[in-house]
Short mmCIF file of C-alpha atoms in Angstrom, two decimals:
data_model
loop_
_atom_site.label_atom_id
_atom_site.label_comp_id
_atom_site.label_asym_id
_atom_site.label_seq_id
_atom_site.Cartn_x
_atom_site.Cartn_y
_atom_site.Cartn_z
CA MET A 233 82.40 100.03 107.07
CA ALA A 234 83.48 103.29 109.00
CA LYS A 235 81.78 104.87 111.77
CA VAL A 236 78.13 105.91 110.46
CA LYS A 237 77.87 110.12 110.67
CA VAL A 238 74.37 110.88 112.43
CA ILE A 239 73.35 114.65 111.98
CA ALA A 240 70.29 115.86 113.83
CA GLU A 241 68.04 117.80 111.49
CA ILE A 242 66.79 120.63 113.67
CA ALA A 243 65.48 122.51 110.36
CA ASN A 244 62.51 124.71 111.70
CA ALA A 245 61.83 122.89 114.86
CA HIS A 246 63.19 125.89 116.91
CA LEU A 247 59.86 128.02 115.81
CA GLY A 248 62.29 130.87 115.51
CA ASP A 249 62.70 131.03 119.04
CA PRO A 250 66.62 131.02 120.00
CA GLY A 251 66.18 129.57 123.47
CA ARG A 252 64.10 126.58 121.99
CA LEU A 253 67.07 126.27 119.22
CA ARG A 254 69.51 126.10 121.99
CA GLU A 255 67.48 123.30 123.71
CA LEU A 256 67.35 121.29 120.41
CA ILE A 257 71.11 121.59 120.00
CA LEU A 258 71.98 120.25 123.69
CA ALA A 259 68.94 117.49 123.23
CA ALA A 260 71.26 116.21 119.94
CA ALA A 261 74.07 116.56 121.67
CA GLY A 262 72.88 114.30 124.83
CA SER A 263 71.18 111.66 122.15
CA GLY A 264 74.80 111.00 120.57
CA ALA A 265 74.63 112.59 117.21
CA ASP A 266 77.61 113.52 115.71
CA GLY A 267 76.39 116.72 114.30
CA VAL A 268 73.35 118.79 113.84
CA LYS A 269 72.04 120.67 110.95
CA PHE A 270 70.61 123.99 110.45
CA GLN A 271 68.75 126.03 107.71
CA TRP A 272 69.56 129.25 106.91
CA PHE A 273 67.41 131.79 105.10
CA HIS A 274 65.75 135.42 105.51
CA TYR A 275 62.25 135.30 104.35
CA ASP A 276 62.82 138.47 101.87
CA SER A 277 65.82 136.67 100.31
CA LEU A 278 63.92 133.85 100.05
CA ALA A 279 60.37 134.57 98.88
CA VAL A 280 58.06 137.38 97.95
CA PRO A 281 55.42 138.85 99.95
CA ASP A 282 52.80 137.04 98.12
CA PHE A 283 54.16 133.53 98.53
CA ILE A 284 51.80 131.42 100.68
CA HIS A 285 54.53 130.71 103.09
CA TYR A 286 55.76 134.25 103.38
CA GLN A 287 54.52 135.00 107.18
CA THR A 288 55.80 131.44 108.20
CA TYR A 289 59.35 132.31 107.22
CA ILE A 290 58.83 135.47 108.92
CA ASP A 291 57.94 133.87 112.06
CA LEU A 292 60.71 131.31 111.85
CA PHE A 293 63.48 133.90 111.07
CA ILE A 294 66.60 133.72 113.66
CA GLY A 295 69.12 136.45 112.78
CA LYS A 296 72.99 136.33 112.00
CA GLN A 297 73.77 136.99 115.99
CA GLN A 298 71.66 134.04 117.46
CA TRP A 299 72.96 131.95 114.85
CA ALA A 300 76.39 132.40 115.41
CA GLU A 301 75.56 131.62 119.36
CA ALA A 302 74.01 128.67 117.94
CA VAL A 303 77.05 127.20 116.19
CA GLN A 304 79.30 127.91 118.65
CA LEU A 305 76.97 126.06 121.18
CA ALA A 306 76.93 123.23 118.99
CA LYS A 307 80.66 123.29 118.61
CA ASP A 308 81.25 123.65 122.37
CA ALA A 309 79.10 120.43 122.55
CA GLY A 310 81.47 118.55 120.64
CA MET A 311 79.34 118.39 117.38
CA GLU A 312 80.06 118.91 113.63
CA VAL A 313 77.55 121.77 111.99
CA TRP A 314 75.94 121.11 109.03
CA VAL A 315 73.91 123.79 107.38
CA ASP A 316 71.26 123.98 104.38
CA ILE A 317 71.93 127.21 102.40
CA TYR A 318 68.53 128.65 100.72
CA ASP A 319 69.44 131.97 99.56
CA GLU A 320 71.87 134.73 99.03
CA TRP A 321 71.58 135.62 102.69
CA GLY A 322 72.31 132.06 104.41
CA ALA A 323 75.21 132.10 101.81
CA GLY A 324 76.72 135.59 103.36
CA LEU A 325 75.89 133.87 106.86
CA LEU A 326 77.96 130.88 105.65
CA THR A 327 80.84 133.35 104.49
CA GLU A 328 81.17 134.59 107.81
CA LEU A 329 81.04 131.74 110.10
CA GLU A 330 82.57 129.21 107.27
CA SER A 331 85.44 128.34 109.85
CA GLN A 332 82.84 126.70 112.04
CA VAL A 333 80.92 125.04 109.45
CA ASP A 334 81.89 121.00 108.81
CA GLY A 335 79.34 120.63 106.00
CA LEU A 336 76.88 121.69 103.50
CA LYS A 337 73.78 120.10 102.04
CA ILE A 338 72.57 121.69 98.94
CA PRO A 339 68.45 121.45 98.78
CA THR A 340 66.74 120.42 95.18
CA THR A 341 65.45 123.88 95.24
CA VAL A 342 68.81 125.33 95.47
CA LEU A 343 70.09 123.20 92.69
CA GLN A 344 67.57 125.14 90.33
CA SER A 345 69.56 128.38 90.70
CA LEU A 346 72.75 128.32 89.23
CA PRO A 347 74.43 131.43 90.65
CA LEU A 348 73.60 130.11 93.90
CA THR A 349 74.75 126.72 93.21
CA LEU A 350 78.32 128.10 92.36
CA ALA A 351 78.65 130.27 95.14
CA LEU A 352 77.88 127.21 97.43
CA LEU A 353 80.57 124.93 95.23
CA LYS A 354 83.34 127.71 95.69
CA PHE A 355 83.22 126.78 99.70
CA ASP A 356 85.74 123.87 100.53
CA LYS A 357 83.07 121.83 102.47
CA PRO A 358 81.84 118.20 102.16
CA LEU A 359 78.58 118.27 100.12
CA LEU A 360 75.37 116.36 100.85
CA ILE A 361 73.11 116.22 98.04
CA GLY A 362 69.50 115.23 98.20
CA VAL A 363 68.52 113.17 95.42
CA GLY A 364 65.24 111.17 96.70
CA GLY A 365 62.78 111.26 93.99
CA TRP A 366 65.36 112.12 90.75
CA LEU A 367 65.10 110.14 88.07
CA GLU A 368 68.80 108.61 86.89
CA GLU A 369 69.02 111.13 84.04
CA GLU A 370 68.23 113.89 86.11
CA MET A 371 70.98 112.73 88.40
CA ASP A 372 73.48 112.30 85.65
CA THR A 373 73.04 115.64 84.39
CA GLN A 374 73.12 117.15 87.82
CA LEU A 375 76.20 115.29 89.39
CA SER A 376 77.97 116.07 85.84
CA TYR A 377 77.42 119.89 86.48
CA ILE A 378 78.53 119.72 89.87
CA ARG A 379 81.63 117.46 89.68
CA SER A 380 82.77 119.87 86.80
CA HIS A 381 82.84 122.48 89.32
CA TYR A 382 83.70 120.83 92.52
CA LYS A 383 86.20 118.44 93.66
CA GLY A 384 85.66 117.85 97.18
CA PRO A 385 83.85 115.04 99.13
CA ILE A 386 80.41 114.46 97.67
CA VAL A 387 77.43 112.37 99.86
CA LEU A 388 74.16 111.19 97.76
CA MET A 389 71.35 111.25 100.22
CA HIS A 390 68.92 108.92 99.64
CA GLY A 391 65.22 109.47 101.17
CA PHE A 392 61.73 109.80 100.27
CA GLN A 393 60.99 113.65 100.91
CA GLY A 394 57.27 113.04 101.80
CA TYR A 395 56.31 113.80 105.42
CA PRO A 396 55.98 111.57 106.52
CA THR A 397 57.21 108.98 104.23
CA ARG A 398 55.07 105.66 104.13
CA THR A 399 57.53 102.47 105.12
CA GLU A 400 56.89 101.00 101.92
CA ASP A 401 58.36 103.95 99.94
CA SER A 402 61.45 103.95 101.86
CA ASN A 403 63.25 101.84 98.80
CA LEU A 404 66.34 101.22 100.64
CA SER A 405 67.50 99.09 98.11
CA ARG A 406 68.38 101.95 95.91
CA ILE A 407 71.35 102.87 98.48
CA ALA A 408 73.63 100.11 97.00
CA HIS A 409 72.73 100.95 93.66
CA ILE A 410 73.20 104.61 94.16
CA LYS A 411 76.46 103.83 95.37
CA GLN A 412 77.57 101.61 92.68
CA THR A 413 76.37 103.56 89.88
CA TYR A 414 77.92 106.92 91.01
CA GLN A 415 81.09 105.70 93.09
CA LEU A 416 80.12 107.95 95.73
CA GLU A 417 79.10 107.69 99.31
CA VAL A 418 75.64 107.35 99.93
CA GLY A 419 73.49 108.62 103.10
CA PHE A 420 70.07 108.23 104.26
CA ALA A 421 67.46 110.98 104.98
CA ASP A 422 64.65 109.44 106.85
CA HIS A 423 61.01 110.78 106.90
CA GLU A 424 59.59 107.53 108.23
CA ASP A 425 56.43 108.63 110.73
CA ALA A 426 58.13 109.17 114.04
CA ASP A 427 55.20 107.14 115.77
CA HIS A 428 55.91 104.16 113.85
CA GLU A 429 58.36 101.37 115.32
CA MET A 430 60.51 101.65 112.22
CA ALA A 431 61.14 105.39 112.99
CA VAL A 432 63.93 103.81 114.91
CA ASP A 433 64.99 100.83 113.00
CA LEU A 434 64.71 102.19 109.43
CA PRO A 435 68.13 104.12 109.66
CA VAL A 436 69.53 101.13 111.26
CA TYR A 437 68.80 99.20 107.98
CA ALA A 438 69.84 101.85 105.76
CA TYR A 439 73.10 101.57 107.54
CA LEU A 440 73.81 98.09 107.00
CA LEU A 441 73.06 98.45 103.53
CA GLY A 442 75.61 100.75 102.69
CA ALA A 443 74.33 104.36 104.18
CA SER A 444 77.45 105.95 105.66
CA VAL A 445 75.13 109.25 106.93
CA ILE A 446 72.41 109.25 108.49
CA GLU A 447 70.04 112.28 108.68
CA LYS A 448 67.25 112.30 111.44
CA HIS A 449 64.66 115.06 112.48
CA ILE A 450 64.83 115.56 116.30
CA THR A 451 62.10 117.76 118.17
CA LEU A 452 61.87 118.06 121.60
CA ASN A 453 58.28 117.16 122.09
CA ARG A 454 55.97 115.73 119.16
CA ALA A 455 52.69 116.21 120.73
CA GLU A 456 52.76 119.61 120.33
CA LYS A 457 52.43 118.81 116.31
CA SER A 458 54.91 122.37 115.85
CA ILE A 459 56.60 122.18 112.41
CA ASP A 460 58.23 119.32 111.10
CA TYR A 461 57.30 117.46 113.96
CA TYR A 462 55.89 114.18 111.47
CA SER A 463 59.16 112.45 111.38
CA ALA A 464 61.02 113.97 114.24
CA LEU A 465 62.29 111.78 116.84
CA GLU A 466 62.20 113.09 120.25
CA PRO A 467 65.63 113.13 122.26
CA GLU A 468 65.11 109.75 123.81
CA GLU A 469 63.97 108.20 121.10
CA PHE A 470 66.74 109.58 119.21
CA ARG A 471 69.45 108.50 121.73
CA ARG A 472 67.79 104.81 121.33
CA MET A 473 68.30 105.26 117.44
CA VAL A 474 71.99 106.20 117.93
CA ASP A 475 72.39 103.27 120.11
CA LYS A 476 71.13 101.17 117.72
CA LEU A 477 73.38 102.54 115.07
CA ARG A 478 76.46 101.66 117.55
CA ARG A 479 75.55 98.55 117.84
CA ALA A 480 75.07 97.81 114.48
CA GLU A 481 78.54 98.98 113.67
CA CYS A 482 79.79 96.60 116.12
CA VAL A 483 77.87 93.78 113.93
CA GLN A 484 78.61 95.09 110.72
CA GLY A 485 82.58 95.24 111.66
CA SER A 486 84.92 94.89 108.72
CA LEU A 487 86.59 92.77 106.16
CA GLU A 488 89.48 91.84 108.37
CA ILE A 489 89.69 88.70 110.40
CA LYS A 490 89.33 89.30 113.96
CA GLU A 491 92.09 87.74 116.10
CA SER A 492 89.63 85.77 118.11
CA GLU A 493 88.46 84.39 115.34
CA ARG A 494 91.75 83.52 113.99
CA SER A 495 92.77 82.13 117.70
CA TYR A 496 89.82 80.02 117.27
CA LEU A 497 90.83 78.71 113.92
CA GLU A 498 94.34 78.37 115.05
CA ASP A 499 93.56 76.27 118.23
CA SER A 500 90.75 73.94 116.65
CA SER A 501 92.71 73.26 113.06
CA LEU A 502 94.29 70.05 112.30
CA ARG A 503 97.67 69.72 112.41
CA ILE A 504 100.15 67.45 110.71
CA VAL A 505 101.08 64.17 112.74
CA SER A 506 103.32 61.36 111.67
CA ARG A 507 101.43 58.20 110.73
CA THR A 508 104.80 56.12 111.13
CA GLU A 509 107.89 56.43 112.94
CA LEU A 510 110.32 58.91 110.55
CA SER A 511 113.79 58.38 110.69
CA PRO A 512 116.33 61.18 110.57
CA GLY A 513 116.84 61.91 106.60
CA GLN A 514 113.69 60.02 105.66
CA MET A 515 111.38 61.99 103.13
CA ILE A 516 107.92 63.22 104.80
CA THR A 517 105.06 62.65 102.18
CA PRO A 518 101.32 62.55 102.16
CA GLU A 519 101.94 58.32 102.90
CA ASN A 520 103.41 58.94 106.26
CA ILE A 521 101.41 61.42 107.78
CA SER A 522 97.60 62.00 108.92
CA TYR A 523 95.62 65.15 110.07
CA LYS A 524 94.71 65.50 113.38
CA ARG A 525 93.88 67.96 116.14
CA SER A 526 96.81 68.63 118.43
CA SER A 527 97.54 71.32 121.18
CA VAL A 528 101.20 71.81 119.79
CA PRO A 529 100.93 75.21 118.91
CA ASP A 530 103.63 75.31 116.37
CA ALA A 531 102.89 72.03 114.75
CA PHE A 532 102.38 72.30 110.59
CA MET A 533 98.34 72.78 110.11
CA VAL A 534 96.79 71.04 107.41
CA ARG A 535 96.19 73.97 105.51
CA ASN A 536 99.77 74.66 105.05
CA ALA A 537 101.04 71.15 103.88
CA SER A 538 100.52 71.75 100.11
CA VAL A 539 103.16 74.71 100.60
CA GLN A 540 105.36 73.17 102.88
CA PHE A 541 105.84 69.51 102.47
CA PRO A 542 107.39 67.43 101.10
CA MET A 543 109.93 67.98 103.87
CA ILE A 544 112.93 65.79 105.48
CA ALA A 545 113.10 64.36 109.11
CA THR A 546 116.17 65.93 110.90
CA ALA A 547 115.55 64.13 113.64
CA ALA A 548 113.60 60.80 114.89
CA ILE A 549 109.44 61.63 115.06
CA PRO A 550 107.83 58.58 116.98
CA ALA A 551 104.44 57.49 115.37
CA ASN A 552 101.35 59.61 116.10
CA THR A 553 103.68 62.96 116.66
CA PRO A 554 102.85 66.27 115.67
CA ILE A 555 105.36 67.62 113.32
CA THR A 556 106.93 71.06 114.05
CA PRO A 557 109.32 73.09 112.05
CA GLY A 558 112.33 72.09 114.48
CA LYS A 559 111.84 68.57 112.87
CA VAL A 560 112.12 68.70 109.99
CA LYS A 561 113.86 71.14 106.87
CA ALA A 562 113.11 71.73 103.42
CA PRO A 563 114.84 69.57 100.99
CA LYS A 564 117.81 70.88 99.21
CA ILE A 565 117.74 70.01 95.74
CA CYS A 566 120.60 70.44 93.18
CA ILE A 567 121.29 69.33 89.56
CA ALA A 568 124.43 67.79 88.81
CA VAL A 569 125.93 67.79 85.20
CA ILE A 570 128.06 64.65 84.73
CA CYS A 571 130.50 65.31 82.20
CA ARG A 572 134.00 64.25 80.91
CA LEU A 573 135.89 64.86 77.44
CA LYS A 574 137.28 61.15 77.31
CA SER A 575 134.75 59.93 74.63
CA THR A 576 136.13 57.95 71.55
CA ARG A 577 133.12 57.89 69.13
CA LEU A 578 132.87 61.88 69.01
CA ARG A 579 136.39 63.48 70.80
CA ARG A 580 135.56 66.13 73.17
CA LYS A 581 132.15 66.56 72.22
CA ALA A 582 131.02 68.56 74.96
CA LEU A 583 132.84 71.42 73.67
CA ARG A 584 131.48 70.80 70.17
CA GLU A 585 129.62 73.91 69.52
CA ILE A 586 125.79 73.98 68.22
CA HIS A 587 125.47 77.21 66.59
CA GLY A 588 128.45 78.80 68.13
CA ILE A 589 127.47 77.54 71.59
CA PRO A 590 129.74 74.32 73.06
CA ALA A 591 127.17 71.30 73.89
CA ILE A 592 128.22 71.75 77.62
CA GLU A 593 127.11 75.16 78.16
CA ARG A 594 123.52 74.45 76.20
CA CYS A 595 123.19 71.55 78.63
CA LEU A 596 124.30 74.01 81.57
CA MET A 597 121.93 76.68 80.60
CA ASN A 598 118.66 74.32 80.28
CA CYS A 599 119.69 73.20 83.69
CA LEU A 600 119.58 76.62 84.97
CA ALA A 601 116.21 77.25 83.30
CA VAL A 602 114.56 74.47 85.19
CA PRO A 603 111.46 76.25 87.26
CA GLY A 604 112.56 76.55 90.71
CA GLY A 605 115.70 77.82 90.15
CA TYR A 606 117.82 74.73 91.80
CA GLU A 607 121.30 75.13 92.15
CA VAL A 608 123.64 73.51 89.20
CA VAL A 609 126.64 71.75 90.05
CA LEU A 610 129.12 70.92 87.16
CA ALA A 611 130.87 67.80 87.97
CA THR A 612 134.05 66.93 85.86
CA SER A 613 137.34 64.76 87.02
CA ASP A 614 140.62 66.09 88.36
CA LEU A 615 142.29 65.06 85.35
CA PRO A 616 144.41 67.56 83.21
CA ASP A 617 142.02 66.66 80.06
CA ASP A 618 139.40 67.52 81.64
CA GLN A 619 140.22 71.06 82.93
CA PRO A 620 138.80 72.73 80.16
CA LEU A 621 135.42 71.99 81.30
CA THR A 622 135.98 73.88 84.46
CA ALA A 623 136.08 77.54 82.60
CA PHE A 624 132.15 76.84 82.37
CA ASN A 625 130.86 78.38 85.29
CA LEU A 626 128.23 80.65 83.17
CA ASN A 627 129.46 83.51 85.26
CA HIS A 628 129.61 82.09 88.20
CA LYS A 629 126.00 80.84 87.93
CA VAL A 630 127.14 77.11 88.06
CA LYS A 631 129.19 75.56 90.56
CA VAL A 632 132.31 73.21 89.68
CA VAL A 633 133.32 70.36 91.50
CA THR A 634 135.96 68.06 90.34
CA GLY A 635 136.57 64.48 91.65
CA ASP A 636 137.40 60.74 90.92
CA PRO A 637 137.64 59.97 87.03
CA ASP A 638 135.81 56.94 86.79
CA ASN A 639 133.89 56.74 90.08
CA VAL A 640 130.77 58.77 89.10
CA ALA A 641 128.99 58.09 92.28
CA ALA A 642 131.66 59.15 94.44
CA ARG A 643 131.74 62.65 92.51
CA MET A 644 127.69 62.79 92.79
CA LEU A 645 128.58 62.53 96.41
CA SER A 646 130.87 64.76 96.32
CA VAL A 647 128.62 67.45 94.61
CA ALA A 648 125.91 66.36 97.40
CA GLU A 649 128.42 67.28 100.07
CA ALA A 650 129.89 70.55 98.04
CA VAL A 651 126.24 72.24 98.41
CA GLN A 652 124.73 70.38 101.33
CA ALA A 653 122.05 68.71 98.93
CA ASP A 654 119.52 66.27 100.12
CA ILE A 655 118.47 65.43 96.74
CA VAL A 656 120.71 65.06 93.53
CA VAL A 657 119.13 65.30 89.86
CA ARG A 658 122.04 63.39 87.51
CA VAL A 659 122.30 65.04 84.22
CA THR A 660 124.32 63.70 81.25
CA GLY A 661 126.49 66.95 80.47
CA ASP A 662 126.86 66.02 76.75
CA ASN A 663 123.31 66.18 76.38
CA PRO A 664 122.57 69.70 75.20
CA ALA A 665 118.83 68.95 74.61
CA ILE A 666 117.60 68.59 78.22
CA SER A 667 114.51 69.73 79.01
CA PRO A 668 114.04 71.90 81.56
CA GLU A 669 110.01 71.28 81.97
CA MET A 670 110.64 67.29 81.72
CA LEU A 671 113.27 67.62 84.42
CA LYS A 672 110.90 69.60 86.66
CA LEU A 673 108.42 67.01 85.79
CA LEU A 674 110.72 64.25 87.06
CA ILE A 675 111.59 66.33 90.20
CA ASP A 676 107.97 66.93 91.28
CA ARG A 677 107.21 63.14 91.06
CA HIS A 678 109.91 62.46 92.86
CA LEU A 679 109.02 64.42 95.80
CA ALA A 680 105.28 63.61 95.59
CA SER A 681 106.27 60.27 96.00
CA GLY A 682 109.15 59.97 98.54
CA ALA A 683 111.30 57.66 96.50
CA ASP A 684 114.81 57.02 96.54
CA PHE A 685 115.58 56.85 93.30
CA THR A 686 113.27 58.28 90.32
CA TYR A 687 113.69 57.98 86.51
CA ALA A 688 112.18 58.29 83.13
CA LYS A 689 110.94 54.94 82.12
CA GLU A 690 111.32 56.02 78.48
CA SER A 691 113.83 58.57 78.36
CA THR A 692 113.43 60.48 74.63
CA MET A 693 116.73 61.82 73.31
CA GLY A 694 118.56 62.42 76.65
CA THR A 695 115.88 65.27 77.54
CA VAL A 696 115.65 64.26 81.01
CA GLY A 697 117.84 62.61 83.99
CA ASP A 698 117.64 60.72 87.20
CA VAL A 699 117.01 61.89 90.69
CA TYR A 700 118.69 60.56 93.65
CA ARG A 701 117.98 60.66 97.60
#
C-alpha cells in the first residue's frame, strides 16, 4: 500500500480565536500530520438567527484574512490544506485561496444542496466524501450523481459520526467492502472516545484494513472540554498515533519480494548436484543428479530444474559436485529427414504429389511443425540422380546436406556436424504422414530418460522416427 495520508481535523477547536488556530496548526505539524483540515462558513450564510446554534456560529467565526494567514502558515509548515465547505461564503473563500488548497471534503449536509454541490465539484481538487451511516442505495445514488459531474480523485470516508463513537460501532470491515464495491479509495474518519486506549490504535487497524486516508481531530488540551473535544487527541497523543501508523506502513510493505528475503532464499535453497561422476557429452537427467545445499552461488537451483534440464555435460563433473552453467549446455536437437530417389517399387516416390504437394515436401512441413521449433535438415546423397531433392529447402527453412549414397549413418553424422547437433531425430523422407505430435512425444521421452537411442515399439504407418544421441 501507498503511504497513508494523515489529516489533522482542527474543525472548531480554535473556538473562533485566530491565535488558538495558529497554535493548533503548529501542533498538527509537530505531531507529524500530512495535512490539516479547516471548516469554512459564515454564520449568516449557514443559518438563520432562530437556529439553535446560531450564536455558536457567531462565536466560532473567523474572517477571510485570518483564514488566509492560517492557510499560509500550514503551507509554510509543509502540510497540505483540506477544507470543509458548508455554505456560499466558504465557497467564495475557496475561490480566493484555491491555489493553496489541496483538497475538499463535502459534508453530508452540503450534498443536500444541489447548487452548492455543483459549485464545489467545479474545483479541480481531490474530494473526501463522508459516507458514515449511509445505506448502499443512498451511496449508489449520491456517487452516481457526483461521478457524472466530477472526474477527479474521490476518497470515501468511512466513520461513525457520533461523538464519541462507541468502539463496537466502528465497523472497520466496511472499509474493504466499500473499496471493493465502488472501486474507490477509502479513508477513515475516526471519532473514538479520545480517552479510550483504542483512540490511538483504531486508525492503525483501519489502515491495515485498507484505509488510505486517516482523519483525526486534534486539540491543545482535552481537559478544557471545549468544542469537538470528545474524540480529539492532544499533540503528544497525535504524534504517538502517527508514529504507529508509520510503523504499520513498514509492516504492511508491498507486494514486492524484498531483496533481503530473496537473498535468504537464494542462500538456503537446494542446488542441483551430480549424483555420480558425469562425463563430457553425457546427458544429465533426474537419475544422475541430487538436490543439496551448496555455497556455490551460480549452481542451478532445484526450482529451475524443470526449465533448465535435461542438459549435457561439457566437462567432466565429479560425483557430489554442484552443477553450474559453465559445465553444461542445453542439448541441440535437429530432425534429419533421410531421403533418396532410388526406390524400385515406386520410382522417385518422394517426388510424387499428394493433392498437388510432393511427398517429401509434406514430410518436411510436418517436421517443421513439431512443437519446440527444432532445426530440420534434409539429408540426401551427392549423386546426380538425387539432386532434385536439394531444391526442397522450403524457402530456406530447411537445411540440405548431401553425403554418402549408401552409408546412412555417415550422412546422419554429417547432419549433426553441419548444425552442431547433440541429438538427431531420424525421419524417413518418403513418409508424408509423419506426426508432429508423436515426434515431439518421442523427443520428450528421449530427453527424460537420458537414453542413447529411443524408438517407437509400434510405429504406425511411418508416423514417427528414431532419436539418436
